[in-house]
Amino acid sequence: MRDKQQIRNVFMPLPPGVIRDSIVSFLSTECSDASIADITSAVRSRVGEVSGSSVRSYLSLNSPDVFERTGRGRYRLLSPESTQKQGKLKILAPETIARVGNATLYNADCFDWLDDQPQNSIHAVVTDPPYGLIEYSKKETEKLRSGKGGVWRIPPSFDGHQRAPLPRFTILNDEDRRELSVFFHRLGTALARVAVPGANILVASNPLLSHIVAGAMAQSGLEIRGYISRQVMTMRGGDRPKNAHEEFDDVSVMPRSQWEPWVMLRKPLDGRVQDNLRRWGTGGFKRISEDRPFGDLIRSHPTPALEKKIAPHPSLKPQAFMRHLVRAVLPLGEGVVLDPFMGGGSTLAAANVVGYQSVGIELDKNFFEMAKTSVEQLTNVVVRESP
């Protein structure tokens, strides 16, 4: 078995950008310059224990583009106008960054954030994007929050239980689908740059749109590795023809959906699998046990009411499923897991439980604020036995 110290030397101690963003956050509040010791202390107060050499390296590598050395062991932040004019850094305000356990949360546009990250710095991606893009536009999320529905279908109540709104994927037209393809091609291109060779990229989808997601992301240079099937009964499908349900009472327009596809992609390997594992720590899935490999059919259940109460996000996935999935994506159990569409924070909470470093990006300010509290609470949720 590979020596653990060798593995640690491959991976960064914190997700990419965390130290730099903490330095920027601290220096942006300073009127002048600060010593390396003061900067290091400020970074530690934000993200936990880090080595002084890491701080010095970030300062040195990003000078004079972002930081200016004012004297021996002293630095200051260049003006935002200067750094942005050079296109070197998009400075985030302190309130747009949070740290919960091993997770770092950003309130930002994921494409902007990805553009600002170094190549080969993320070891796995697990995400549930807005694959019905219309649903997560500002106009439609405002309708959802006000209870007016918009393109969110309000299903009927059964047995006295209130049903959560569901996205109506079937209303997408040809232009919407073309825009969806462009969106996922752009996402695949951005992820292919920051992901290390052999990185697993798992993207939640649905049976109506998974072919668009897979095709667009494969065209960006990622390899399609198949699909993971989350076996779960949903509220989609099974309905009789609209406004003709009595005439055709024995017809369902679509089958009742009982599975959710996750598109499984991988950044091309650097050599053989064994070479990639030795160099990058990626290139496969972590086995469930010595005699049981990770499988592509995962029995699941709808998200429990307790978890939805903690994080009332319309696409929240259950922790039992997410912990099973997230654990598997890092074959050697070390690295950084990215969720560029963090939502309620279920991926980050799962990463905290299994002991992985993670980064979550969320554009919507309300969802970001939700995740700042829900990640810790979801981390502490006790679930029944994993799938």
CSV table of C-alpha atoms in Angstrom, one decimal:
chain,number,residue,atom,x,y,z
A,1,MET,CA,0.0,0.0,0.0
A,2,ARG,CA,1.2,3.4,-0.9
A,3,ASP,CA,2.8,5.4,2.0
A,4,LYS,CA,0.4,7.9,3.5
A,5,GLN,CA,3.0,10.7,3.7
A,6,GLN,CA,3.6,10.3,-0.1
A,7,ILE,CA,-0.1,10.8,-0.7
A,8,ARG,CA,-0.3,13.9,1.5
A,9,ASN,CA,2.6,15.4,-0.4
A,10,VAL,CA,0.5,15.3,-3.6
A,11,PHE,CA,-2.5,17.2,-2.2
A,12,MET,CA,-2.8,20.7,-1.0
A,13,PRO,CA,-3.6,21.0,2.7
A,14,LEU,CA,-6.6,23.3,1.9
A,15,PRO,CA,-8.8,23.7,-1.1
A,16,PRO,CA,-7.3,26.0,-3.8
A,17,GLY,CA,-7.8,29.7,-3.3
A,18,VAL,CA,-8.7,29.5,0.4
A,19,ILE,CA,-5.4,30.9,1.7
A,20,ARG,CA,-5.2,33.6,-1.0
A,21,ASP,CA,-8.8,34.6,-0.4
A,22,SER,CA,-8.3,34.8,3.3
A,23,ILE,CA,-5.2,37.0,2.8
A,24,VAL,CA,-7.2,39.3,0.5
A,25,SER,CA,-10.0,39.4,2.9
A,26,PHE,CA,-7.7,40.5,5.8
A,27,LEU,CA,-5.6,43.0,3.8
A,28,SER,CA,-8.8,44.6,2.3
A,29,THR,CA,-9.7,45.7,5.8
A,30,GLU,CA,-6.2,47.1,6.6
A,31,CYS,CA,-5.5,50.8,6.0
A,32,SER,CA,-1.9,50.1,5.0
A,33,ASP,CA,0.4,47.1,5.1
A,34,ALA,CA,0.9,44.2,7.5
A,35,SER,CA,3.6,41.8,8.5
A,36,ILE,CA,3.7,38.2,7.4
A,37,ALA,CA,3.2,37.2,11.1
A,38,ASP,CA,0.0,39.3,11.3
A,39,ILE,CA,-1.3,38.0,8.0
A,40,THR,CA,-0.6,34.4,9.0
A,41,SER,CA,-2.4,34.9,12.3
A,42,ALA,CA,-5.4,36.4,10.4
A,43,VAL,CA,-5.5,33.5,8.0
A,44,ARG,CA,-5.4,31.0,10.8
A,45,SER,CA,-8.3,32.7,12.5
A,46,ARG,CA,-10.4,32.3,9.3
A,47,VAL,CA,-9.5,28.8,8.1
A,48,GLY,CA,-7.7,27.1,10.9
A,49,GLU,CA,-4.1,26.0,11.2
A,50,VAL,CA,-1.9,26.7,8.1
A,51,SER,CA,1.9,26.8,7.8
A,52,GLY,CA,3.6,30.2,7.6
A,53,SER,CA,5.4,29.0,4.5
A,54,SER,CA,2.1,28.6,2.7
A,55,VAL,CA,1.2,32.2,3.5
A,56,ARG,CA,4.6,33.4,2.4
A,57,SER,CA,4.4,31.4,-0.9
A,58,TYR,CA,1.0,32.9,-1.8
A,59,LEU,CA,2.3,36.4,-1.1
A,60,SER,CA,5.4,35.9,-3.1
A,61,LEU,CA,3.7,34.1,-6.0
A,62,ASN,CA,1.0,36.8,-6.3
A,63,SER,CA,3.3,39.8,-6.1
A,64,PRO,CA,3.3,42.3,-7.8
A,65,ASP,CA,0.0,41.3,-9.5
A,66,VAL,CA,-2.2,41.2,-6.4
A,67,PHE,CA,0.1,42.1,-3.4
A,68,GLU,CA,2.8,44.6,-3.1
A,69,ARG,CA,5.9,44.1,-0.9
A,70,THR,CA,6.4,47.3,1.1
A,71,GLY,CA,9.4,46.2,3.1
A,72,ARG,CA,11.1,43.2,4.7
A,73,GLY,CA,8.4,40.8,5.6
A,74,ARG,CA,5.5,43.3,5.0
A,75,TYR,CA,2.8,43.3,2.3
A,76,ARG,CA,-0.2,45.2,1.3
A,77,LEU,CA,-3.1,44.6,-1.1
A,78,LEU,CA,-3.0,46.5,-4.4
A,79,SER,CA,-6.1,48.5,-5.1
A,80,PRO,CA,-9.1,46.6,-6.4
A,81,GLU,CA,-9.1,48.8,-9.5
A,82,SER,CA,-5.5,48.0,-10.2
A,83,THR,CA,-5.9,44.2,-9.8
A,84,GLN,CA,-9.2,44.0,-11.7
A,85,LYS,CA,-7.7,46.1,-14.5
A,86,GLN,CA,-4.9,43.6,-14.9
A,87,GLY,CA,-7.5,40.8,-14.9
A,88,LYS,CA,-5.5,39.0,-12.2
A,89,LEU,CA,-8.0,38.6,-9.4
A,90,LYS,CA,-11.7,39.0,-8.7
A,91,ILE,CA,-11.7,40.2,-5.1
A,92,LEU,CA,-14.5,38.7,-3.0
A,93,ALA,CA,-15.9,40.6,0.0
A,94,PRO,CA,-15.3,38.9,3.3
A,95,GLU,CA,-19.0,38.1,3.7
A,96,THR,CA,-19.0,36.1,0.5
A,97,ILE,CA,-16.7,33.4,2.0
A,98,ALA,CA,-17.4,31.0,4.9
A,99,ARG,CA,-15.8,28.0,6.4
A,100,VAL,CA,-17.7,25.1,7.9
A,101,GLY,CA,-15.6,22.2,9.1
A,102,ASN,CA,-13.5,21.0,6.2
A,103,ALA,CA,-15.8,22.9,3.7
A,104,THR,CA,-15.2,26.3,2.2
A,105,LEU,CA,-18.3,28.1,0.9
A,106,TYR,CA,-18.3,30.9,-1.7
A,107,ASN,CA,-21.1,33.2,-2.8
A,108,ALA,CA,-19.9,33.7,-6.3
A,109,ASP,CA,-20.5,32.9,-10.0
A,110,CYS,CA,-18.9,29.5,-10.4
A,111,PHE,CA,-17.6,30.3,-13.8
A,112,ASP,CA,-15.8,33.4,-12.5
A,113,TRP,CA,-14.5,31.4,-9.6
A,114,LEU,CA,-13.3,28.5,-11.8
A,115,ASP,CA,-11.5,31.0,-14.2
A,116,ASP,CA,-9.5,32.2,-11.2
A,117,GLN,CA,-8.3,28.8,-10.0
A,118,PRO,CA,-5.0,27.1,-11.0
A,119,GLN,CA,-5.0,24.1,-13.3
A,120,ASN,CA,-5.1,20.6,-11.9
A,121,SER,CA,-6.3,21.7,-8.4
A,122,ILE,CA,-9.6,19.9,-7.9
A,123,HIS,CA,-9.7,16.1,-7.4
A,124,ALA,CA,-13.4,15.4,-7.8
A,125,VAL,CA,-16.7,17.1,-8.7
A,126,VAL,CA,-20.1,16.2,-7.3
A,127,THR,CA,-22.9,18.5,-8.2
A,128,ASP,CA,-26.6,19.0,-9.0
A,129,PRO,CA,-26.6,21.9,-11.5
A,130,PRO,CA,-29.7,23.9,-12.6
A,131,TYR,CA,-30.2,21.5,-15.5
A,132,GLY,CA,-33.6,23.2,-16.1
A,133,LEU,CA,-32.0,26.6,-16.4
A,134,ILE,CA,-35.3,28.4,-16.4
A,135,GLU,CA,-36.2,27.2,-12.9
A,136,TYR,CA,-33.2,28.9,-11.2
A,137,SER,CA,-33.4,32.3,-13.0
A,138,LYS,CA,-34.0,35.2,-10.6
A,139,LYS,CA,-37.6,35.7,-11.9
A,140,GLU,CA,-38.5,32.0,-11.2
A,141,THR,CA,-36.8,31.6,-7.9
A,142,GLU,CA,-38.7,34.7,-6.7
A,143,LYS,CA,-41.9,33.1,-7.8
A,144,LEU,CA,-41.0,29.9,-6.0
A,145,ARG,CA,-40.2,31.7,-2.7
A,146,SER,CA,-43.4,33.7,-2.8
A,147,GLY,CA,-45.4,30.5,-3.4
A,148,LYS,CA,-46.7,31.6,-6.8
A,149,GLY,CA,-45.2,28.5,-8.6
A,150,GLY,CA,-43.9,29.9,-11.8
A,151,VAL,CA,-42.5,27.0,-13.8
A,152,TRP,CA,-42.4,25.0,-10.6
A,153,ARG,CA,-45.2,22.5,-10.6
A,154,ILE,CA,-47.1,22.2,-7.3
A,155,PRO,CA,-48.0,18.5,-7.1
A,156,PRO,CA,-51.2,17.4,-5.3
A,157,SER,CA,-51.1,16.5,-1.6
A,158,PHE,CA,-51.5,12.9,-0.6
A,159,ASP,CA,-52.4,11.4,2.8
A,160,GLY,CA,-52.3,14.9,4.3
A,161,HIS,CA,-48.7,15.5,3.4
A,162,GLN,CA,-47.7,18.8,1.7
A,163,ARG,CA,-45.7,18.2,-1.5
A,164,ALA,CA,-42.7,20.4,-2.4
A,165,PRO,CA,-42.7,22.2,-5.8
A,166,LEU,CA,-41.1,20.3,-8.7
A,167,PRO,CA,-39.4,21.7,-11.8
A,168,ARG,CA,-41.4,21.2,-15.0
A,169,PHE,CA,-38.6,20.0,-17.3
A,170,THR,CA,-41.1,19.1,-20.0
A,171,ILE,CA,-41.8,22.8,-20.8
A,172,LEU,CA,-38.4,23.3,-22.2
A,173,ASN,CA,-38.4,24.2,-25.9
A,174,ASP,CA,-35.8,23.6,-28.6
A,175,GLU,CA,-34.1,26.9,-27.9
A,176,ASP,CA,-34.0,26.1,-24.1
A,177,ARG,CA,-32.3,22.8,-24.9
A,178,ARG,CA,-29.8,24.5,-27.1
A,179,GLU,CA,-28.9,26.9,-24.3
A,180,LEU,CA,-28.7,24.0,-22.0
A,181,SER,CA,-26.1,22.3,-24.2
A,182,VAL,CA,-24.1,25.5,-24.4
A,183,PHE,CA,-24.2,25.9,-20.7
A,184,PHE,CA,-22.9,22.3,-20.0
A,185,HIS,CA,-20.2,22.6,-22.7
A,186,ARG,CA,-19.0,25.7,-20.9
A,187,LEU,CA,-19.1,23.9,-17.6
A,188,GLY,CA,-17.3,20.9,-18.9
A,189,THR,CA,-14.5,23.1,-20.4
A,190,ALA,CA,-14.0,25.0,-17.1
A,191,LEU,CA,-14.0,21.8,-15.0
A,192,ALA,CA,-11.6,20.0,-17.4
A,193,ARG,CA,-9.0,22.8,-16.8
A,194,VAL,CA,-9.1,22.8,-13.0
A,195,ALA,CA,-9.6,19.1,-12.5
A,196,VAL,CA,-6.6,16.8,-12.1
A,197,PRO,CA,-6.2,14.0,-14.6
A,198,GLY,CA,-8.4,11.1,-13.7
A,199,ALA,CA,-10.8,13.2,-11.6
A,200,ASN,CA,-14.3,11.9,-11.3
A,201,ILE,CA,-17.0,14.4,-12.3
A,202,LEU,CA,-20.6,13.3,-11.3
A,203,VAL,CA,-23.5,15.5,-12.4
A,204,ALA,CA,-27.1,14.9,-11.3
A,205,SER,CA,-29.6,15.0,-14.1
A,206,ASN,CA,-33.0,13.5,-15.1
A,207,PRO,CA,-34.1,11.0,-17.8
A,208,LEU,CA,-35.3,13.8,-20.1
A,209,LEU,CA,-32.1,15.8,-20.2
A,210,SER,CA,-29.2,13.5,-19.3
A,211,HIS,CA,-28.3,12.9,-22.9
A,212,ILE,CA,-27.9,16.7,-23.5
A,213,VAL,CA,-25.7,17.0,-20.3
A,214,ALA,CA,-23.5,14.0,-21.2
A,215,GLY,CA,-23.1,15.0,-24.8
A,216,ALA,CA,-22.2,18.6,-24.2
A,217,MET,CA,-19.7,17.8,-21.4
A,218,ALA,CA,-18.1,15.1,-23.5
A,219,GLN,CA,-17.5,17.5,-26.3
A,220,SER,CA,-15.6,19.7,-23.8
A,221,GLY,CA,-12.9,17.0,-23.5
A,222,LEU,CA,-14.2,14.9,-20.6
A,223,GLU,CA,-14.7,11.2,-21.0
A,224,ILE,CA,-18.2,9.7,-20.5
A,225,ARG,CA,-17.9,6.8,-18.1
A,226,GLY,CA,-21.5,5.8,-17.9
A,227,TYR,CA,-24.3,6.7,-15.5
A,228,ILE,CA,-25.0,6.2,-11.8
A,229,SER,CA,-28.6,5.3,-11.2
A,230,ARG,CA,-30.2,6.6,-8.1
A,231,GLN,CA,-33.1,4.3,-7.6
A,232,VAL,CA,-35.8,6.4,-6.0
A,233,MET,CA,-39.5,7.0,-6.4
A,234,THR,CA,-40.2,10.6,-7.5
A,235,MET,CA,-43.3,12.6,-8.2
A,236,ARG,CA,-42.5,12.9,-11.9
A,237,GLY,CA,-44.7,11.0,-14.4
A,238,GLY,CA,-47.7,8.7,-14.0
A,239,ASP,CA,-50.2,11.4,-14.8
A,240,ARG,CA,-53.2,10.9,-17.1
A,241,PRO,CA,-53.6,13.2,-20.2
A,242,LYS,CA,-54.2,16.7,-19.0
A,243,ASN,CA,-57.8,17.8,-19.4
A,244,ALA,CA,-58.7,14.4,-20.8
A,245,HIS,CA,-58.1,12.2,-17.7
A,246,GLU,CA,-61.6,10.8,-17.6
A,247,GLU,CA,-61.6,9.9,-21.3
A,248,PHE,CA,-58.2,8.2,-21.1
A,249,ASP,CA,-58.3,7.1,-17.5
A,250,ASP,CA,-56.2,4.0,-18.1
A,251,VAL,CA,-53.3,6.0,-19.8
A,252,SER,CA,-50.2,7.5,-18.3
A,253,VAL,CA,-48.5,10.1,-20.5
A,254,MET,CA,-45.1,9.1,-19.0
A,255,PRO,CA,-44.1,6.3,-16.7
A,256,ARG,CA,-43.8,7.2,-13.0
A,257,SER,CA,-40.1,7.9,-12.7
A,258,GLN,CA,-38.3,5.6,-10.3
A,259,TRP,CA,-34.7,6.5,-10.9
A,260,GLU,CA,-32.5,9.5,-11.2
A,261,PRO,CA,-29.5,9.4,-13.6
A,262,TRP,CA,-26.1,10.9,-12.6
A,263,VAL,CA,-23.8,11.5,-15.6
A,264,MET,CA,-20.5,10.0,-14.8
A,265,LEU,CA,-17.5,11.7,-16.5
A,266,ARG,CA,-13.7,11.6,-16.0
A,267,LYS,CA,-10.8,13.9,-17.0
A,268,PRO,CA,-8.5,11.8,-19.3
A,269,LEU,CA,-5.8,9.9,-17.4
A,270,ASP,CA,-2.2,10.8,-17.2
A,271,GLY,CA,-0.8,7.4,-18.4
A,272,ARG,CA,-2.2,4.2,-17.0
A,273,VAL,CA,-4.7,4.0,-14.1
A,274,GLN,CA,-1.9,2.9,-11.7
A,275,ASP,CA,0.3,5.8,-13.0
A,276,ASN,CA,-2.5,8.3,-12.4
A,277,LEU,CA,-3.2,7.0,-8.9
A,278,ARG,CA,0.5,7.3,-7.9
A,279,ARG,CA,0.8,10.9,-9.3
A,280,TRP,CA,-2.6,12.4,-8.8
A,281,GLY,CA,-4.4,10.1,-6.4
A,282,THR,CA,-7.3,9.8,-8.9
A,283,GLY,CA,-8.5,7.5,-11.6
A,284,GLY,CA,-11.1,5.2,-10.0
A,285,PHE,CA,-13.6,4.9,-7.2
A,286,LYS,CA,-13.1,4.0,-3.6
A,287,ARG,CA,-14.3,0.5,-2.8
A,288,ILE,CA,-17.1,0.1,-0.3
A,289,SER,CA,-15.2,-2.8,1.3
A,290,GLU,CA,-12.5,-5.2,0.5
A,291,ASP,CA,-15.0,-7.6,-1.2
A,292,ARG,CA,-17.5,-5.0,-2.5
A,293,PRO,CA,-16.7,-2.5,-5.2
A,294,PHE,CA,-18.6,0.8,-5.6
A,295,GLY,CA,-21.7,0.1,-7.9
A,296,ASP,CA,-23.6,2.3,-10.4
A,297,LEU,CA,-27.0,1.3,-9.0
A,298,ILE,CA,-27.7,3.0,-5.6
A,299,ARG,CA,-30.9,2.4,-3.8
A,300,SER,CA,-32.1,5.6,-2.2
A,301,HIS,CA,-35.2,7.4,-0.9
A,302,PRO,CA,-36.7,10.9,-1.1
A,303,THR,CA,-35.0,13.5,1.1
A,304,PRO,CA,-36.2,13.1,4.7
A,305,ALA,CA,-38.4,15.9,6.1
A,306,LEU,CA,-35.8,16.6,8.8
A,307,GLU,CA,-33.2,17.4,6.2
A,308,LYS,CA,-35.5,19.5,4.1
A,309,LYS,CA,-36.4,21.4,7.2
A,310,ILE,CA,-32.7,22.1,7.8
A,311,ALA,CA,-32.1,23.1,4.2
A,312,PRO,CA,-35.3,23.9,2.3
A,313,HIS,CA,-33.7,23.9,-1.1
A,314,PRO,CA,-36.0,22.5,-3.9
A,315,SER,CA,-33.3,20.1,-5.2
A,316,LEU,CA,-31.8,18.9,-1.9
A,317,LYS,CA,-30.5,15.3,-2.0
A,318,PRO,CA,-30.6,13.0,1.0
A,319,GLN,CA,-27.4,12.6,3.1
A,320,ALA,CA,-27.6,8.8,3.1
A,321,PHE,CA,-27.2,8.9,-0.7
A,322,MET,CA,-24.7,11.8,-0.8
A,323,ARG,CA,-22.3,10.4,1.7
A,324,HIS,CA,-22.2,7.1,-0.2
A,325,LEU,CA,-21.5,9.0,-3.5
A,326,VAL,CA,-19.0,11.5,-2.1
A,327,ARG,CA,-17.0,8.9,-0.3
A,328,ALA,CA,-16.5,7.0,-3.5
A,329,VAL,CA,-15.2,9.8,-5.7
A,330,LEU,CA,-11.8,10.0,-4.1
A,331,PRO,CA,-10.3,6.5,-4.6
A,332,LEU,CA,-7.4,7.0,-2.1
A,333,GLY,CA,-9.6,9.0,0.3
A,334,GLU,CA,-7.7,12.3,0.0
A,335,GLY,CA,-8.2,15.4,-2.1
A,336,VAL,CA,-10.6,18.3,-2.7
A,337,VAL,CA,-14.2,17.8,-3.8
A,338,LEU,CA,-15.9,20.6,-5.6
A,339,ASP,CA,-19.6,21.4,-5.9
A,340,PRO,CA,-19.9,24.4,-8.2
A,341,PHE,CA,-23.7,24.6,-7.6
A,342,MET,CA,-23.8,24.2,-3.9
A,343,GLY,CA,-27.5,24.9,-3.2
A,344,GLY,CA,-28.3,23.8,0.3
A,345,GLY,CA,-24.9,22.3,0.9
A,346,SER,CA,-25.6,18.6,0.9
A,347,THR,CA,-22.4,17.7,-1.0
A,348,LEU,CA,-20.3,19.7,1.4
A,349,ALA,CA,-22.0,18.2,4.5
A,350,ALA,CA,-21.4,14.7,3.1
A,351,ALA,CA,-17.7,15.5,2.5
A,352,ASN,CA,-17.4,16.7,6.1
A,353,VAL,CA,-18.8,13.4,7.3
A,354,VAL,CA,-16.4,11.3,5.4
A,355,GLY,CA,-13.5,13.6,6.2
A,356,TYR,CA,-12.8,15.2,2.8
A,357,GLN,CA,-11.8,18.8,2.0
A,358,SER,CA,-14.5,20.4,-0.1
A,359,VAL,CA,-15.4,23.7,-1.8
A,360,GLY,CA,-18.9,24.9,-2.7
A,361,ILE,CA,-19.9,27.8,-4.9
A,362,GLU,CA,-23.4,29.3,-4.9
A,363,LEU,CA,-24.5,32.3,-7.0
A,364,ASP,CA,-27.9,32.8,-5.2
A,365,LYS,CA,-27.3,34.8,-2.0
A,366,ASN,CA,-30.3,33.3,-0.2
A,367,PHE,CA,-29.1,29.7,-0.8
A,368,PHE,CA,-25.5,30.7,0.2
A,369,GLU,CA,-26.8,32.1,3.5
A,370,MET,CA,-28.9,28.9,4.0
A,371,ALA,CA,-25.8,26.7,3.4
A,372,LYS,CA,-23.7,28.6,5.9
A,373,THR,CA,-25.9,27.1,8.6
A,374,SER,CA,-27.3,24.0,7.0
A,375,VAL,CA,-23.9,22.4,6.1
A,376,GLU,CA,-23.1,22.0,9.8
A,377,GLN,CA,-26.5,20.7,10.7
A,378,LEU,CA,-26.7,18.3,7.8
A,379,THR,CA,-23.2,17.1,8.8
A,380,ASN,CA,-24.6,16.2,12.2
A,381,VAL,CA,-27.7,14.3,10.9
A,382,VAL,CA,-27.7,10.6,11.8
A,383,VAL,CA,-28.9,8.6,8.8
A,384,ARG,CA,-29.9,5.0,8.4
A,385,GLU,CA,-27.4,2.6,7.0
A,386,SER,CA,-25.8,3.7,3.7
A,387,PRO,CA,-27.1,2.3,0.4
